[in-house]
Amino acid sequence: MSTLIIEEALNGLQFGLMLFLLAAGLTLVFGIMDMINLAHGSLYMIGAYLTATVTDASGSYFIGVPVALVATAIIGMVLEVSLFRRLYRRDHLSQVLATFALILICNESVRMIWGAQPIPLNTPVAFTHPVELMPGLQYPAQRLMIIGVGLVVAVAMYFLVAKTRLGMWVRAGASNREMATSMGVNIKWLFTAVFGIGAALCALAGAMLGPLLAVQVGMGESILILAFVVVVIGGIGSIRGAFVGALLIGAVDTLSRSLLPLLLSKFLSPAVTSSIGAAVASIIIYVLMAAVLFWKPQGLFPARG
């Protein structure tokens, strides 16, 4: 039982770090630009497809990932300059409708380019074998790589936001956009840079999860909901909040889906357990979000706190 808990805790850490990659860009876009971007998950999907395509063409996953990051960042910045700049002054309903339309456009564009069937993104050969972490516990090397990459990116994002001039501008823009503008910050280019960073983080999440999940049309919509939950729990515009919220959601979601059915099976019949276990587990993260908002309406670490 202890081995199962450790393994599921590692799975929760891996899932939480991937949620952080999505939520970090999303919370910056939402916190600084006051922009609701439902198409954020589409960049995650595009990054996964580009990684699979370049990996297949070059024969190397480690070539496919950086190419996909750069290409997705460029796509994100082009979208920001051409489309999102026209939405900043619109109300949130207009932003939701426009970005929802962008989801449909991205999905159909991907379907026309790559087809409707999922495409493979194979695990690098070096990470196909499990690693023995302790006697009786072998853990996939691919998931360990994801954890390592996620932690490195989290540390890099901390230094970017807390220790660099760009990070100072980002924090100023998240706290008071008008004051940052009056102090000489070029908000337009700041928005473009932030959007590009967010798009690259989405592509990295897609490249990391692609070998574990199916690279398919519409793959970004389901995970986008959890990314928004992370942003709300952590606090809009806060990188620290996104990190804590992502780890919290990753741990709660993974542990509840694996351990809750085992707990219910002690009191209920197998048929009842199988029917309600997954449903209750999927509800828990939203109950957690409601509890956090009841306790701290602005999230755990609001940027404007």
GROMACS .gro file of C-alpha atoms in nm, residues 106-302:
model
  197
  106CYS     CA    1  -0.747   2.561  -3.469
  107ASN     CA    2  -0.917   2.222  -3.441
  108GLU     CA    3  -1.032   2.227  -3.802
  109SER     CA    4  -0.694   2.353  -3.923
  110VAL     CA    5  -0.517   2.070  -3.741
  111ARG     CA    6  -0.768   1.821  -3.883
  112MET     CA    7  -0.701   1.946  -4.237
  113ILE     CA    8  -0.321   1.936  -4.196
  114TRP     CA    9  -0.272   1.616  -3.994
  115GLY     CA   10  -0.602   1.435  -4.036
  116ALA     CA   11  -0.865   1.330  -3.784
  117GLN     CA   12  -0.679   1.028  -3.644
  118PRO     CA   13  -0.434   1.057  -3.353
  119ILE     CA   14  -0.068   1.061  -3.451
  120PRO     CA   15   0.209   0.886  -3.257
  121LEU     CA   16   0.472   1.061  -3.049
  122ASN     CA   17   0.701   0.791  -2.921
  123THR     CA   18   0.893   0.801  -2.596
  124PRO     CA   19   1.267   0.856  -2.652
  125VAL     CA   20   1.457   0.528  -2.637
  126ALA     CA   21   1.665   0.652  -2.345
  127PHE     CA   22   1.347   0.687  -2.137
  128THR     CA   23   1.165   0.367  -2.228
  129HIS     CA   24   1.292   0.164  -1.931
  130PRO     CA   25   1.170   0.202  -1.572
  131VAL     CA   26   1.397   0.325  -1.296
  132GLU     CA   27   1.410   0.148  -0.961
  133LEU     CA   28   1.363   0.421  -0.701
  134MET     CA   29   1.351   0.183  -0.406
  135PRO     CA   30   1.310  -0.192  -0.353
  136GLY     CA   31   0.973  -0.288  -0.499
  137LEU     CA   32   0.913   0.046  -0.668
  138GLN     CA   33   0.997   0.095  -1.034
  139TYR     CA   34   0.889   0.419  -1.193
  140PRO     CA   35   0.882   0.509  -1.566
  141ALA     CA   36   1.185   0.711  -1.672
  142GLN     CA   37   0.964   0.921  -1.901
  143ARG     CA   38   0.762   1.045  -1.605
  144LEU     CA   39   1.078   1.118  -1.409
  145MET     CA   40   1.202   1.326  -1.702
  146ILE     CA   41   0.873   1.520  -1.698
  147ILE     CA   42   0.912   1.587  -1.326
  148GLY     CA   43   1.269   1.706  -1.377
  149VAL     CA   44   1.178   1.933  -1.668
  150GLY     CA   45   0.881   2.073  -1.477
  151LEU     CA   46   1.092   2.157  -1.172
  152VAL     CA   47   1.363   2.321  -1.386
  153VAL     CA   48   1.101   2.534  -1.566
  154ALA     CA   49   0.938   2.629  -1.235
  155VAL     CA   50   1.273   2.750  -1.096
  156ALA     CA   51   1.348   2.933  -1.422
  157MET     CA   52   1.007   3.103  -1.414
  158TYR     CA   53   1.068   3.212  -1.055
  159PHE     CA   54   1.399   3.376  -1.145
  160LEU     CA   55   1.246   3.530  -1.458
  161VAL     CA   56   0.959   3.688  -1.269
  162ALA     CA   57   1.137   3.771  -0.942
  163LYS     CA   58   1.493   3.856  -1.047
  164THR     CA   59   1.488   4.006  -1.398
  165ARG     CA   60   1.382   4.339  -1.546
  166LEU     CA   61   1.123   4.164  -1.763
  167GLY     CA   62   0.984   4.001  -1.451
  168MET     CA   63   0.968   4.339  -1.279
  169TRP     CA   64   0.765   4.473  -1.572
  170VAL     CA   65   0.540   4.168  -1.560
  171ARG     CA   66   0.476   4.212  -1.188
  172ALA     CA   67   0.413   4.581  -1.236
  173GLY     CA   68   0.172   4.513  -1.521
  174ALA     CA   69  -0.013   4.253  -1.316
  175SER     CA   70  -0.046   4.491  -1.021
  176ASN     CA   71  -0.126   4.819  -1.202
  177ARG     CA   72  -0.118   4.836  -1.580
  178GLU     CA   73  -0.177   5.213  -1.597
  179MET     CA   74   0.102   5.290  -1.352
  180ALA     CA   75   0.343   5.062  -1.542
  181THR     CA   76   0.259   5.243  -1.865
  182SER     CA   77   0.316   5.583  -1.705
  183MET     CA   78   0.659   5.464  -1.585
  184GLY     CA   79   0.766   5.398  -1.943
  185VAL     CA   80   0.694   5.024  -1.983
  186ASN     CA   81   0.601   4.936  -2.342
  187ILE     CA   82   0.287   4.741  -2.259
  188LYS     CA   83   0.224   4.631  -2.617
  189TRP     CA   84   0.558   4.454  -2.651
  190LEU     CA   85   0.534   4.325  -2.295
  191PHE     CA   86   0.201   4.163  -2.383
  192THR     CA   87   0.353   4.007  -2.696
  193ALA     CA   88   0.651   3.869  -2.501
  194VAL     CA   89   0.429   3.729  -2.226
  195PHE     CA   90   0.201   3.568  -2.483
  196GLY     CA   91   0.500   3.410  -2.658
  197ILE     CA   92   0.634   3.272  -2.328
  198GLY     CA   93   0.291   3.131  -2.244
  199ALA     CA   94   0.265   2.968  -2.587
  200ALA     CA   95   0.611   2.810  -2.549
  201LEU     CA   96   0.514   2.670  -2.208
  202CYS     CA   97   0.199   2.521  -2.364
  203ALA     CA   98   0.409   2.359  -2.636
  204LEU     CA   99   0.646   2.218  -2.374
  205ALA     CA  100   0.352   2.063  -2.187
  206GLY     CA  101   0.223   1.914  -2.512
  207ALA     CA  102   0.568   1.776  -2.598
  208MET     CA  103   0.609   1.621  -2.253
  209LEU     CA  104   0.262   1.467  -2.231
  210GLY     CA  105   0.241   1.367  -2.598
  211PRO     CA  106   0.423   1.033  -2.548
  212LEU     CA  107   0.189   0.951  -2.256
  213LEU     CA  108  -0.140   1.072  -2.404
  214ALA     CA  109  -0.286   1.064  -2.751
  215VAL     CA  110  -0.185   1.352  -2.979
  216GLN     CA  111  -0.525   1.423  -3.128
  217VAL     CA  112  -0.763   1.699  -3.232
  218GLY     CA  113  -0.929   1.870  -2.935
  219MET     CA  114  -0.678   1.744  -2.679
  220GLY     CA  115  -0.641   2.091  -2.528
  221GLU     CA  116  -1.002   2.149  -2.422
  222SER     CA  117  -1.021   1.899  -2.136
  223ILE     CA  118  -0.693   2.001  -1.974
  224LEU     CA  119  -0.774   2.372  -2.017
  225ILE     CA  120  -1.054   2.341  -1.761
  226LEU     CA  121  -0.807   2.216  -1.500
  227ALA     CA  122  -0.565   2.496  -1.593
  228PHE     CA  123  -0.836   2.754  -1.522
  229VAL     CA  124  -0.908   2.584  -1.188
  230VAL     CA  125  -0.537   2.614  -1.104
  231VAL     CA  126  -0.538   2.986  -1.194
  232VAL     CA  127  -0.845   3.054  -0.982
  233ILE     CA  128  -0.709   2.864  -0.681
  234GLY     CA  129  -0.360   3.011  -0.702
  235GLY     CA  130  -0.466   3.369  -0.771
  236ILE     CA  131  -0.492   3.545  -1.104
  237GLY     CA  132  -0.157   3.679  -1.224
  238SER     CA  133   0.053   3.493  -0.966
  239ILE     CA  134   0.326   3.250  -1.079
  240ARG     CA  135   0.373   3.130  -0.721
  241GLY     CA  136   0.000   3.073  -0.696
  242ALA     CA  137  -0.003   2.882  -1.025
  243PHE     CA  138   0.277   2.657  -0.899
  244VAL     CA  139   0.114   2.583  -0.563
  245GLY     CA  140  -0.231   2.546  -0.718
  246ALA     CA  141  -0.103   2.311  -0.989
  247LEU     CA  142   0.074   2.084  -0.740
  248LEU     CA  143  -0.236   2.086  -0.519
  249ILE     CA  144  -0.471   1.997  -0.804
  250GLY     CA  145  -0.232   1.737  -0.946
  251ALA     CA  146  -0.198   1.561  -0.610
  252VAL     CA  147  -0.568   1.576  -0.521
  253ASP     CA  148  -0.686   1.463  -0.865
  254THR     CA  149  -0.439   1.174  -0.895
  255LEU     CA  150  -0.465   1.046  -0.539
  256SER     CA  151  -0.844   1.069  -0.532
  257ARG     CA  152  -0.881   0.876  -0.859
  258SER     CA  153  -0.653   0.597  -0.739
  259LEU     CA  154  -0.723   0.576  -0.365
  260LEU     CA  155  -1.090   0.675  -0.341
  261PRO     CA  156  -1.218   0.360  -0.521
  262LEU     CA  157  -1.006   0.149  -0.282
  263LEU     CA  158  -1.159   0.329   0.015
  264LEU     CA  159  -1.515   0.301  -0.115
  265SER     CA  160  -1.472  -0.069  -0.188
  266LYS     CA  161  -1.444  -0.133   0.186
  267PHE     CA  162  -1.797  -0.005   0.242
  268LEU     CA  163  -1.979  -0.049  -0.090
  269SER     CA  164  -2.027  -0.324  -0.344
  270PRO     CA  165  -1.789  -0.342  -0.644
  271ALA     CA  166  -2.065  -0.237  -0.885
  272VAL     CA  167  -2.151   0.075  -0.683
  273THR     CA  168  -1.784   0.158  -0.629
  274SER     CA  169  -1.704   0.144  -0.999
  275SER     CA  170  -1.999   0.365  -1.089
  276ILE     CA  171  -1.953   0.642  -0.835
  277GLY     CA  172  -1.580   0.630  -0.755
  278ALA     CA  173  -1.462   0.811  -1.068
  279ALA     CA  174  -1.749   1.060  -1.051
  280VAL     CA  175  -1.676   1.155  -0.690
  281ALA     CA  176  -1.304   1.183  -0.766
  282SER     CA  177  -1.370   1.425  -1.052
  283ILE     CA  178  -1.589   1.641  -0.828
  284ILE     CA  179  -1.334   1.674  -0.547
  285ILE     CA  180  -1.111   1.929  -0.724
  286TYR     CA  181  -1.410   2.158  -0.782
  287VAL     CA  182  -1.513   2.122  -0.418
  288LEU     CA  183  -1.154   2.217  -0.331
  289MET     CA  184  -1.178   2.523  -0.558
  290ALA     CA  185  -1.504   2.630  -0.393
  291ALA     CA  186  -1.350   2.588  -0.046
  292VAL     CA  187  -1.045   2.796  -0.137
  293LEU     CA  188  -1.261   3.073  -0.287
  294PHE     CA  189  -1.483   3.072   0.022
  295TRP     CA  190  -1.175   3.113   0.241
  296LYS     CA  191  -0.976   3.345   0.012
  297PRO     CA  192  -1.194   3.488  -0.268
  298GLN     CA  193  -0.890   3.620  -0.462
  299GLY     CA  194  -0.703   3.290  -0.449
  300LEU     CA  195  -0.412   3.172  -0.238
  301PHE     CA  196  -0.150   3.417  -0.370
  302PRO     CA  197  -0.324   3.699  -0.562
   0.00000   0.00000   0.00000
